[in-house]
Amino acid sequence: MASSSMESEKQDAHGKSRMLHPVAMMLLIMLVAVGLTYLLDSGQFQRQARLVVPGTYQLIAKQRDLTSLLAASPAASNDQQAYPASLFSAMAAIPAGLAKSAPLIFMIMFIGGMFGVLRKSGALDAGIDRLLARTGGNVYLLTPVLMVAIAAGSTFLGLISEYLVIIPMMLILAERLSLGPLYATALVAIAAKVGYLASVTNPLALVIAQPIVQVPLLSGAGLRLAVFVLFLAIGVAYLLYYVKRQGYSVPAALDHSQRLSLPHRFVLAVVGASVIVLVVGTSVWKWGDIQLGTFYIFEGIVIAIAAGMSVRTACDAFVEGMKGMMLAGLLIGLAKAVEIILHDSLVLDTVIFHLAAIVEGRGRLFAAEGMILVQMLLDVLIPSTSGKAAISMPILGPIGHLSGVSGQSVVLAFLFGNGLTNMVTPTSGMLLAYLATGKVGYGAWLRFILPLFAIFTLLAMAFMAFAVYSGY
């Protein structure tokens, strides 16, 4: 097996990683956010519910005294006076971010707990060995099949955080094939991100964005389906090229005649049924993070019963599994803290106001391509898909109309910008959670994904040009 230089972080003489720890990296980004609250003007749009009202942006006076950086009790910004963040308010944003993200964080931890019970049952390892035996360990068959399934759930149903539970399974598969954690993480992340980038019928992205620009909900799916097929094919080929360069090996000790035990079959049947329930729960019953977290607790209990575990063994496995998701949950809370810092100092609306001014009054092609870049930049500050739609679409929609860009194309620009940057931005709590779960350093991920990111960006620009000139 070839070893990957991209798969492991650079190490010092003592064998320790020289790359910045993800928590330290998020704290550094928080300090940058604090600096932005001093550098950028504060301002605000009027809002109706969550949506901004175009043409209502107003500057708000801001006190930029650097002594406030050390204020223990910083004043809160309001409609009349804005205040930059202090170091104290930045630290206070951490528990606030954790609190605001609590449903998602606990759902992720319960995923870890359920997976801990599943791994303890032995059914997952046995099932993967059986899968490898049946397919001959052909990674060129397994990779596209798995990526198509994951991407379909993402683009049609909006699944994204739910796939955190898939990454540990892929880690076991990668280990069996002598492939590292980067392969396992990339298999899930590329497929899920491509699904969101295309969002053929993704309700989480489209249910807010399309009505704002007054186009029928879920309309325009034809072009987005073409985007999905092409981008996913390139993503699969990119990962398989990585596999070809690294090499892989099929376990020699696989027993092609060995059958799964009855308890293992029961457990895997529970896991298979849970996938169906998740699809129905998220798409039909509109489950949120709380309901999903509840479901993962219940699934962990059912798996323990099916495997015949003792209560103590099951509980220990569940707690141990939750521990493994602690870093992922913390990173999501820290990413939310960055958004809170910028929001509380009233600079987010200033950013969208000035970015929108770049494309306003331009030709339709420049305006459309510019909207992709605007959304990509906004994604660094507002990783939330729904949050970004609420603040950007009411502004960019009318600008697109005046420039001759259809509402459908404005939505496409939103999806492209949102999906592209979410592949690389360190402020995306979900991306960092994927990397933490897969035990892949952010630096190693960037080195691996940047060429694919560049290809996707160029293709997105080409698709946008086609959308503009075809009247999409």
Short mmCIF file of C-alpha atoms in Angstrom, two decimals:
data_model
loop_
_atom_site.label_atom_id
_atom_site.label_comp_id
_atom_site.label_asym_id
_atom_site.label_seq_id
_atom_site.Cartn_x
_atom_site.Cartn_y
_atom_site.Cartn_z
CA MET A 1 0.00 0.00 0.00
CA ALA A 2 1.28 3.46 -0.87
CA SER A 3 1.21 6.03 1.88
CA SER A 4 -0.44 9.38 1.27
CA SER A 5 1.34 12.65 1.88
CA MET A 6 -2.05 14.32 1.77
CA GLU A 7 -3.58 12.02 4.30
CA SER A 8 -1.49 12.90 7.32
CA GLU A 9 -0.45 16.24 8.67
CA LYS A 10 3.17 17.32 8.70
CA GLN A 11 4.88 16.25 11.88
CA ASP A 12 7.73 17.61 13.92
CA ALA A 13 10.72 15.67 15.22
CA HIS A 14 8.63 14.27 18.08
CA GLY A 15 5.97 12.85 15.76
CA LYS A 16 3.38 15.48 16.68
CA SER A 17 1.30 17.37 14.13
CA ARG A 18 2.56 20.82 13.24
CA MET A 19 -0.82 21.83 11.86
CA LEU A 20 -3.04 24.09 13.94
CA HIS A 21 -5.56 22.23 16.08
CA PRO A 22 -9.11 22.78 14.75
CA VAL A 23 -10.22 24.36 18.03
CA ALA A 24 -7.24 26.74 17.95
CA MET A 25 -8.04 27.52 14.33
CA MET A 26 -11.64 28.42 15.20
CA LEU A 27 -10.44 30.63 18.08
CA LEU A 28 -8.12 32.41 15.64
CA ILE A 29 -11.04 32.95 13.25
CA MET A 30 -13.03 34.39 16.15
CA LEU A 31 -10.23 36.92 16.76
CA VAL A 32 -10.37 37.87 13.08
CA ALA A 33 -14.13 38.35 13.44
CA VAL A 34 -13.52 40.64 16.44
CA GLY A 35 -11.13 42.68 14.29
CA LEU A 36 -13.77 42.98 11.56
CA THR A 37 -16.20 44.51 14.02
CA TYR A 38 -13.73 47.42 14.37
CA LEU A 39 -12.83 47.70 10.68
CA LEU A 40 -16.30 47.46 9.13
CA ASP A 41 -19.12 49.95 9.48
CA SER A 42 -22.24 48.86 11.29
CA GLY A 43 -25.62 49.07 9.63
CA GLN A 44 -28.97 47.37 9.40
CA PHE A 45 -31.74 46.51 6.99
CA GLN A 46 -35.31 46.56 8.16
CA ARG A 47 -36.78 43.08 8.35
CA GLN A 48 -40.10 41.38 7.89
CA ALA A 49 -39.86 38.24 9.97
CA ARG A 50 -36.39 36.86 9.03
CA LEU A 51 -36.24 38.45 5.58
CA VAL A 52 -34.49 41.75 4.94
CA VAL A 53 -36.37 44.54 3.16
CA PRO A 54 -34.43 45.81 0.10
CA GLY A 55 -33.58 49.50 0.03
CA THR A 56 -33.82 49.95 3.80
CA TYR A 57 -30.13 49.74 4.74
CA GLN A 58 -29.02 52.46 7.15
CA LEU A 59 -25.63 53.13 8.69
CA ILE A 60 -25.50 53.08 12.48
CA ALA A 61 -23.01 55.15 14.42
CA LYS A 62 -20.26 53.05 15.97
CA GLN A 63 -17.86 53.80 18.77
CA ARG A 64 -14.50 52.40 17.65
CA ASP A 65 -12.53 53.07 20.82
CA LEU A 66 -9.92 50.32 21.15
CA THR A 67 -10.22 50.48 24.93
CA SER A 68 -13.57 48.73 24.52
CA LEU A 69 -11.61 45.68 23.38
CA LEU A 70 -10.91 44.96 27.06
CA ALA A 71 -14.34 45.93 28.36
CA ALA A 72 -15.67 43.41 30.85
CA SER A 73 -19.29 44.45 30.26
CA PRO A 74 -19.54 45.70 26.67
CA ALA A 75 -22.65 47.63 25.69
CA ALA A 76 -25.14 45.93 23.41
CA SER A 77 -25.64 47.35 19.92
CA ASN A 78 -29.04 48.80 19.04
CA ASP A 79 -30.75 50.77 16.26
CA GLN A 80 -29.08 54.01 17.36
CA GLN A 81 -25.59 53.00 18.44
CA ALA A 82 -23.38 50.04 17.54
CA TYR A 83 -20.42 48.71 19.47
CA PRO A 84 -17.56 46.48 18.32
CA ALA A 85 -16.89 43.19 20.05
CA SER A 86 -14.65 42.95 23.08
CA LEU A 87 -12.53 39.98 24.02
CA PHE A 88 -15.02 39.24 26.79
CA SER A 89 -18.02 39.30 24.44
CA ALA A 90 -16.11 37.07 22.02
CA MET A 91 -15.56 34.49 24.76
CA ALA A 92 -19.20 34.85 25.80
CA ALA A 93 -20.17 34.04 22.22
CA ILE A 94 -18.75 30.54 22.66
CA PRO A 95 -21.33 29.29 25.20
CA ALA A 96 -23.96 31.30 23.32
CA GLY A 97 -22.99 29.52 20.10
CA LEU A 98 -23.08 26.16 21.82
CA ALA A 99 -26.51 26.97 23.26
CA LYS A 100 -27.93 28.09 19.91
CA SER A 101 -26.55 24.98 18.23
CA ALA A 102 -27.55 22.66 21.09
CA PRO A 103 -30.17 20.61 19.17
CA LEU A 104 -27.69 19.93 16.36
CA ILE A 105 -24.78 19.27 18.73
CA PHE A 106 -26.73 16.80 20.85
CA MET A 107 -28.10 15.11 17.75
CA ILE A 108 -24.53 14.60 16.55
CA MET A 109 -23.48 13.24 19.94
CA PHE A 110 -26.42 10.83 19.93
CA ILE A 111 -25.31 9.68 16.47
CA GLY A 112 -21.96 8.90 18.07
CA GLY A 113 -23.66 7.04 20.89
CA MET A 114 -25.74 4.95 18.52
CA PHE A 115 -22.67 4.18 16.43
CA GLY A 116 -20.79 3.15 19.60
CA VAL A 117 -23.47 0.56 20.33
CA LEU A 118 -23.50 -0.56 16.69
CA ARG A 119 -19.73 -1.01 16.64
CA LYS A 120 -19.80 -2.87 19.95
CA SER A 121 -22.33 -5.33 18.54
CA GLY A 122 -19.77 -6.46 15.96
CA ALA A 123 -22.46 -6.46 13.28
CA LEU A 124 -20.99 -3.53 11.37
CA ASP A 125 -17.53 -5.06 11.04
CA ALA A 126 -19.07 -8.39 10.04
CA GLY A 127 -21.37 -6.68 7.54
CA ILE A 128 -18.52 -4.77 5.91
CA ASP A 129 -16.41 -7.92 5.69
CA ARG A 130 -19.38 -9.66 4.05
CA LEU A 131 -19.79 -6.75 1.62
CA LEU A 132 -16.12 -6.90 0.68
CA ALA A 133 -16.35 -10.64 0.18
CA ARG A 134 -19.39 -10.32 -2.09
CA THR A 135 -17.85 -7.53 -4.20
CA GLY A 136 -14.33 -8.88 -4.18
CA GLY A 137 -13.26 -5.67 -2.44
CA ASN A 138 -13.57 -3.81 -5.74
CA VAL A 139 -13.20 -0.19 -4.64
CA TYR A 140 -13.96 0.96 -8.20
CA LEU A 141 -17.42 -0.53 -7.78
CA LEU A 142 -18.04 0.34 -4.13
CA THR A 143 -17.02 4.00 -4.38
CA PRO A 144 -19.47 5.16 -7.08
CA VAL A 145 -22.36 3.12 -5.68
CA LEU A 146 -21.93 4.57 -2.19
CA MET A 147 -21.39 8.13 -3.45
CA VAL A 148 -24.49 8.03 -5.67
CA ALA A 149 -26.61 6.87 -2.73
CA ILE A 150 -25.25 9.57 -0.39
CA ALA A 151 -25.50 12.35 -2.98
CA ALA A 152 -29.08 11.38 -3.85
CA GLY A 153 -30.17 11.74 -0.23
CA SER A 154 -28.49 15.13 -0.08
CA THR A 155 -29.80 16.60 -3.34
CA PHE A 156 -33.36 15.24 -3.17
CA LEU A 157 -34.03 15.27 0.59
CA GLY A 158 -31.53 17.76 2.04
CA LEU A 159 -29.67 15.24 4.21
CA ILE A 160 -26.33 16.56 5.45
CA SER A 161 -25.79 16.33 9.22
CA GLU A 162 -27.35 12.85 9.15
CA TYR A 163 -24.34 11.63 7.16
CA LEU A 164 -22.03 12.06 10.12
CA VAL A 165 -23.11 8.56 11.11
CA ILE A 166 -21.90 7.23 7.73
CA ILE A 167 -18.32 8.47 8.14
CA PRO A 168 -17.36 6.00 10.94
CA MET A 169 -18.73 3.19 8.79
CA MET A 170 -16.63 4.34 5.85
CA LEU A 171 -13.59 4.51 8.14
CA ILE A 172 -13.96 0.79 8.80
CA LEU A 173 -14.35 0.13 5.07
CA ALA A 174 -11.26 2.23 4.32
CA GLU A 175 -9.28 0.41 6.99
CA ARG A 176 -10.18 -2.96 5.47
CA LEU A 177 -9.02 -1.75 2.05
CA SER A 178 -5.78 -0.24 3.42
CA LEU A 179 -7.03 3.22 2.47
CA GLY A 180 -6.73 6.02 5.00
CA PRO A 181 -9.31 8.23 6.70
CA LEU A 182 -9.09 10.85 3.94
CA TYR A 183 -10.72 8.42 1.50
CA ALA A 184 -13.52 7.63 3.95
CA THR A 185 -14.23 11.29 4.72
CA ALA A 186 -13.98 12.41 1.11
CA LEU A 187 -16.37 9.71 -0.06
CA VAL A 188 -19.09 11.11 2.18
CA ALA A 189 -18.18 14.80 2.04
CA ILE A 190 -17.81 15.12 -1.75
CA ALA A 191 -21.07 13.28 -2.38
CA ALA A 192 -23.01 15.25 0.23
CA LYS A 193 -21.58 18.63 -0.86
CA VAL A 194 -22.30 17.93 -4.55
CA GLY A 195 -25.85 17.04 -3.58
CA TYR A 196 -26.29 20.37 -1.81
CA LEU A 197 -24.57 22.29 -4.59
CA ALA A 198 -27.10 21.00 -7.13
CA SER A 199 -30.12 20.79 -4.74
CA VAL A 200 -32.39 19.22 -7.35
CA THR A 201 -35.32 19.11 -4.90
CA ASN A 202 -33.52 19.86 -1.63
CA PRO A 203 -36.28 21.39 0.52
CA LEU A 204 -33.91 23.02 3.03
CA ALA A 205 -32.33 25.19 0.32
CA LEU A 206 -35.24 25.74 -2.06
CA VAL A 207 -38.17 26.28 0.31
CA ILE A 208 -36.73 29.66 1.37
CA ALA A 209 -34.79 30.77 -1.71
CA GLN A 210 -37.34 30.17 -4.48
CA PRO A 211 -40.42 31.84 -2.95
CA ILE A 212 -38.38 34.98 -2.19
CA VAL A 213 -37.67 35.54 -5.90
CA GLN A 214 -41.22 34.46 -6.79
CA VAL A 215 -40.54 31.28 -8.73
CA PRO A 216 -42.57 28.10 -8.10
CA LEU A 217 -41.19 25.88 -5.36
CA LEU A 218 -38.99 23.03 -6.67
CA SER A 219 -39.24 24.38 -10.24
CA GLY A 220 -36.24 24.47 -12.60
CA ALA A 221 -35.12 21.00 -11.51
CA GLY A 222 -34.04 19.94 -15.01
CA LEU A 223 -30.89 22.06 -15.19
CA ARG A 224 -30.06 21.34 -11.57
CA LEU A 225 -30.31 17.61 -12.32
CA ALA A 226 -27.79 18.04 -15.14
CA VAL A 227 -25.50 19.89 -12.72
CA PHE A 228 -25.92 17.06 -10.22
CA VAL A 229 -25.06 14.30 -12.69
CA LEU A 230 -21.99 16.06 -14.13
CA PHE A 231 -20.56 17.28 -10.82
CA LEU A 232 -21.09 13.92 -9.13
CA ALA A 233 -19.44 12.05 -12.02
CA ILE A 234 -16.42 14.36 -11.73
CA GLY A 235 -16.37 13.96 -7.94
CA VAL A 236 -16.42 10.16 -8.21
CA ALA A 237 -13.67 10.20 -10.86
CA TYR A 238 -11.57 12.55 -8.71
CA LEU A 239 -11.76 10.24 -5.69
CA LEU A 240 -11.06 7.15 -7.79
CA TYR A 241 -8.01 8.89 -9.26
CA TYR A 242 -6.83 9.45 -5.68
CA VAL A 243 -7.38 5.74 -4.98
CA LYS A 244 -5.41 4.80 -8.09
CA ARG A 245 -2.48 6.98 -6.99
CA GLN A 246 -2.50 5.64 -3.44
CA GLY A 247 -3.24 2.02 -4.18
CA TYR A 248 -5.40 -0.28 -2.07
CA SER A 249 -5.43 -3.91 -1.03
CA VAL A 250 -8.22 -6.38 -0.41
CA PRO A 251 -7.98 -8.24 2.93
CA ALA A 252 -6.50 -11.66 2.24
CA ALA A 253 -8.24 -13.26 5.20
CA LEU A 254 -11.79 -12.67 3.92
CA ASP A 255 -13.91 -15.83 4.19
CA HIS A 256 -16.20 -15.87 1.17
CA SER A 257 -18.27 -18.72 2.60
CA GLN A 258 -18.83 -17.29 6.09
CA ARG A 259 -22.39 -16.20 6.83
CA LEU A 260 -23.58 -13.52 9.21
CA SER A 261 -24.78 -14.72 12.62
CA LEU A 262 -28.45 -14.31 13.49
CA PRO A 263 -27.85 -11.42 15.97
CA HIS A 264 -25.73 -9.63 13.37
CA ARG A 265 -28.50 -10.02 10.83
CA PHE A 266 -31.02 -8.59 13.27
CA VAL A 267 -28.79 -5.59 13.96
CA LEU A 268 -28.14 -4.88 10.29
CA ALA A 269 -31.88 -5.22 9.58
CA VAL A 270 -32.49 -2.57 12.25
CA VAL A 271 -29.91 -0.30 10.60
CA GLY A 272 -31.48 -0.83 7.17
CA ALA A 273 -34.96 -0.09 8.49
CA SER A 274 -33.66 3.03 10.24
CA VAL A 275 -32.51 4.45 6.89
CA ILE A 276 -36.08 4.19 5.57
CA VAL A 277 -37.47 5.78 8.73
CA LEU A 278 -34.94 8.63 8.46
CA VAL A 279 -35.92 9.32 4.86
CA VAL A 280 -39.62 9.40 5.75
CA GLY A 281 -38.99 11.36 8.96
CA THR A 282 -37.00 14.13 7.30
CA SER A 283 -39.02 14.43 4.09
CA VAL A 284 -42.59 13.64 5.18
CA TRP A 285 -42.74 14.23 8.93
CA LYS A 286 -40.34 17.21 8.75
CA TRP A 287 -38.13 16.01 11.59
CA GLY A 288 -35.65 18.50 12.97
CA ASP A 289 -32.53 17.99 15.07
CA ILE A 290 -34.47 17.21 18.25
CA GLN A 291 -36.57 14.51 16.61
CA LEU A 292 -33.49 13.06 14.90
CA GLY A 293 -31.61 12.99 18.19
CA THR A 294 -34.52 11.16 19.79
CA PHE A 295 -34.54 8.66 16.96
CA TYR A 296 -30.82 7.89 17.32
CA ILE A 297 -31.27 7.21 21.05
CA PHE A 298 -34.14 4.86 20.24
CA GLU A 299 -32.13 3.16 17.50
CA GLY A 300 -29.23 2.61 19.88
CA ILE A 301 -31.58 0.87 22.33
CA VAL A 302 -33.09 -1.35 19.63
CA ILE A 303 -29.62 -2.31 18.35
CA ALA A 304 -28.53 -3.25 21.86
CA ILE A 305 -31.60 -5.45 22.30
CA ALA A 306 -31.17 -7.07 18.88
CA ALA A 307 -27.51 -7.81 19.65
CA GLY A 308 -28.35 -9.27 23.06
CA MET A 309 -26.14 -6.79 24.94
CA SER A 310 -26.29 -6.31 28.66
CA VAL A 311 -27.54 -2.96 29.91
CA ARG A 312 -24.11 -1.97 31.26
CA THR A 313 -22.30 -2.92 28.05
CA ALA A 314 -24.77 -0.98 25.92
CA CYS A 315 -24.62 2.10 28.15
CA ASP A 316 -20.81 2.08 28.23
CA ALA A 317 -20.70 1.78 24.43
CA PHE A 318 -23.23 4.61 24.00
CA VAL A 319 -21.29 6.96 26.29
CA GLU A 320 -17.99 6.07 24.63
CA GLY A 321 -19.51 6.78 21.23
CA MET A 322 -20.76 10.17 22.42
CA LYS A 323 -17.26 11.07 23.57
CA GLY A 324 -16.01 10.53 20.04
CA MET A 325 -18.33 13.30 18.79
CA MET A 326 -17.34 15.89 21.40
CA LEU A 327 -14.87 17.66 19.11
CA ALA A 328 -17.36 17.78 16.23
CA GLY A 329 -20.00 19.32 18.48
CA LEU A 330 -17.59 21.88 19.91
CA LEU A 331 -16.50 22.98 16.44
CA ILE A 332 -20.11 23.54 15.40
CA GLY A 333 -20.65 25.74 18.47
CA LEU A 334 -17.47 27.71 17.75
CA ALA A 335 -18.55 28.29 14.13
CA LYS A 336 -21.86 29.67 15.39
CA ALA A 337 -19.93 31.91 17.80
CA VAL A 338 -18.21 33.61 14.83
CA GLU A 339 -21.60 34.45 13.35
CA ILE A 340 -22.82 35.75 16.73
CA ILE A 341 -19.83 38.09 17.06
CA LEU A 342 -20.49 39.65 13.65
CA HIS A 343 -24.25 39.75 14.15
CA ASP A 344 -24.11 41.44 17.56
CA SER A 345 -21.90 44.22 16.20
CA LEU A 346 -24.31 44.74 13.25
CA VAL A 347 -21.76 44.22 10.47
CA LEU A 348 -23.37 41.33 8.58
CA ASP A 349 -25.90 43.61 6.87
CA THR A 350 -23.06 45.95 5.92
CA VAL A 351 -21.28 43.09 4.17
CA ILE A 352 -24.32 42.11 2.09
CA PHE A 353 -25.04 45.77 1.28
CA HIS A 354 -21.56 46.39 -0.15
CA LEU A 355 -21.32 43.02 -1.89
CA ALA A 356 -24.68 43.57 -3.56
CA ALA A 357 -23.50 46.99 -4.76
CA ILE A 358 -20.74 45.27 -6.77
CA VAL A 359 -23.26 43.53 -9.07
CA GLU A 360 -25.96 46.20 -9.07
CA GLY A 361 -26.44 47.98 -12.39
CA ARG A 362 -24.20 45.56 -14.32
CA GLY A 363 -24.91 43.52 -17.43
CA ARG A 364 -26.80 40.30 -16.87
CA LEU A 365 -23.83 37.95 -17.35
CA PHE A 366 -21.58 39.99 -15.03
CA ALA A 367 -24.40 40.27 -12.50
CA ALA A 368 -25.12 36.53 -12.58
CA GLU A 369 -21.48 35.47 -12.28
CA GLY A 370 -20.94 38.12 -9.63
CA MET A 371 -23.80 36.72 -7.58
CA ILE A 372 -21.98 33.40 -7.33
CA LEU A 373 -18.92 35.18 -5.93
CA VAL A 374 -21.10 37.24 -3.56
CA GLN A 375 -22.71 34.07 -2.22
CA MET A 376 -19.29 32.39 -1.88
CA LEU A 377 -17.99 35.29 0.20
CA LEU A 378 -21.15 35.41 2.30
CA ASP A 379 -20.83 31.71 2.99
CA VAL A 380 -17.64 32.36 4.93
CA LEU A 381 -19.54 34.64 7.32
CA ILE A 382 -22.92 32.87 7.26
CA PRO A 383 -22.45 29.12 6.70
CA SER A 384 -26.15 28.43 7.40
CA THR A 385 -27.99 27.78 4.12
CA SER A 386 -31.35 29.09 5.37
CA GLY A 387 -29.77 32.07 7.15
CA LYS A 388 -27.85 33.09 4.04
CA ALA A 389 -30.98 32.79 1.88
CA ALA A 390 -32.95 35.02 4.25
CA ILE A 391 -30.40 37.82 4.19
CA SER A 392 -29.15 37.66 0.57
CA MET A 393 -32.02 36.58 -1.66
CA PRO A 394 -34.31 39.58 -0.94
CA ILE A 395 -31.43 41.87 -2.00
CA LEU A 396 -30.04 39.93 -4.97
CA GLY A 397 -33.45 38.99 -6.38
CA PRO A 398 -34.46 42.57 -7.35
CA ILE A 399 -30.90 43.33 -8.55
CA GLY A 400 -31.07 40.27 -10.80
CA HIS A 401 -34.47 41.36 -12.14
CA LEU A 402 -33.18 44.83 -13.04
CA SER A 403 -30.10 43.28 -14.68
CA GLY A 404 -32.14 40.83 -16.74
CA VAL A 405 -31.25 37.78 -14.64
CA SER A 406 -34.23 35.53 -13.96
CA GLY A 407 -35.25 34.53 -10.46
CA GLN A 408 -34.42 30.92 -11.30
CA SER A 409 -30.84 31.93 -12.20
CA VAL A 410 -30.52 33.94 -8.98
CA VAL A 411 -31.46 30.79 -7.07
CA LEU A 412 -28.89 28.82 -9.06
CA ALA A 413 -26.20 31.39 -8.17
CA PHE A 414 -27.20 31.03 -4.52
CA LEU A 415 -26.90 27.24 -4.67
CA PHE A 416 -23.54 27.37 -6.43
CA GLY A 417 -22.03 29.90 -4.03
CA ASN A 418 -23.40 28.10 -0.99
CA GLY A 419 -22.26 24.65 -2.13
CA LEU A 420 -18.80 25.62 -3.37
CA THR A 421 -17.56 27.52 -0.34
CA ASN A 422 -18.98 24.96 2.07
CA MET A 423 -16.43 22.52 0.67
CA VAL A 424 -13.50 24.55 1.99
CA THR A 425 -14.50 27.26 4.47
CA PRO A 426 -13.14 26.81 8.01
CA THR A 427 -16.22 28.61 9.38
CA SER A 428 -18.50 25.75 8.32
CA GLY A 429 -19.21 23.86 11.51
CA MET A 430 -20.60 20.92 9.53
CA LEU A 431 -17.46 20.60 7.38
CA LEU A 432 -15.28 20.70 10.49
CA ALA A 433 -17.56 18.12 12.11
CA TYR A 434 -17.08 15.84 9.10
CA LEU A 435 -13.32 16.24 9.32
CA ALA A 436 -13.25 15.72 13.08
CA THR A 437 -15.39 12.59 12.79
CA GLY A 438 -13.19 11.27 10.00
CA LYS A 439 -9.99 12.21 11.85
CA VAL A 440 -8.74 14.29 8.91
CA GLY A 441 -6.84 17.53 9.49
CA TYR A 442 -8.10 20.70 7.85
CA GLY A 443 -4.76 21.27 6.10
CA ALA A 444 -4.77 17.76 4.63
CA TRP A 445 -8.35 18.28 3.48
CA LEU A 446 -7.51 21.57 1.73
CA ARG A 447 -4.57 20.03 -0.10
CA PHE A 448 -6.82 17.24 -1.30
CA ILE A 449 -9.97 19.18 -2.20
CA LEU A 450 -8.69 22.47 -3.68
CA PRO A 451 -8.15 21.11 -7.24
CA LEU A 452 -11.70 19.72 -7.26
CA PHE A 453 -12.99 22.99 -5.79
CA ALA A 454 -11.34 24.90 -8.67
CA ILE A 455 -12.86 22.56 -11.28
CA PHE A 456 -16.31 22.89 -9.75
CA THR A 457 -16.02 26.69 -9.59
CA LEU A 458 -15.16 26.95 -13.29
CA LEU A 459 -17.99 24.58 -14.19
CA ALA A 460 -20.42 26.57 -12.05
CA MET A 461 -19.48 29.75 -13.93
CA ALA A 462 -20.05 27.93 -17.24
CA PHE A 463 -23.44 26.63 -16.14
CA MET A 464 -24.41 30.11 -14.98
CA ALA A 465 -23.52 31.59 -18.37
CA PHE A 466 -25.65 28.90 -20.04
CA ALA A 467 -28.54 29.64 -17.66
CA VAL A 468 -28.41 33.37 -18.45
CA TYR A 469 -28.25 33.02 -22.23
CA SER A 470 -30.81 30.18 -22.41
CA GLY A 471 -33.39 32.14 -20.43
CA TYR A 472 -33.44 29.60 -17.60
#
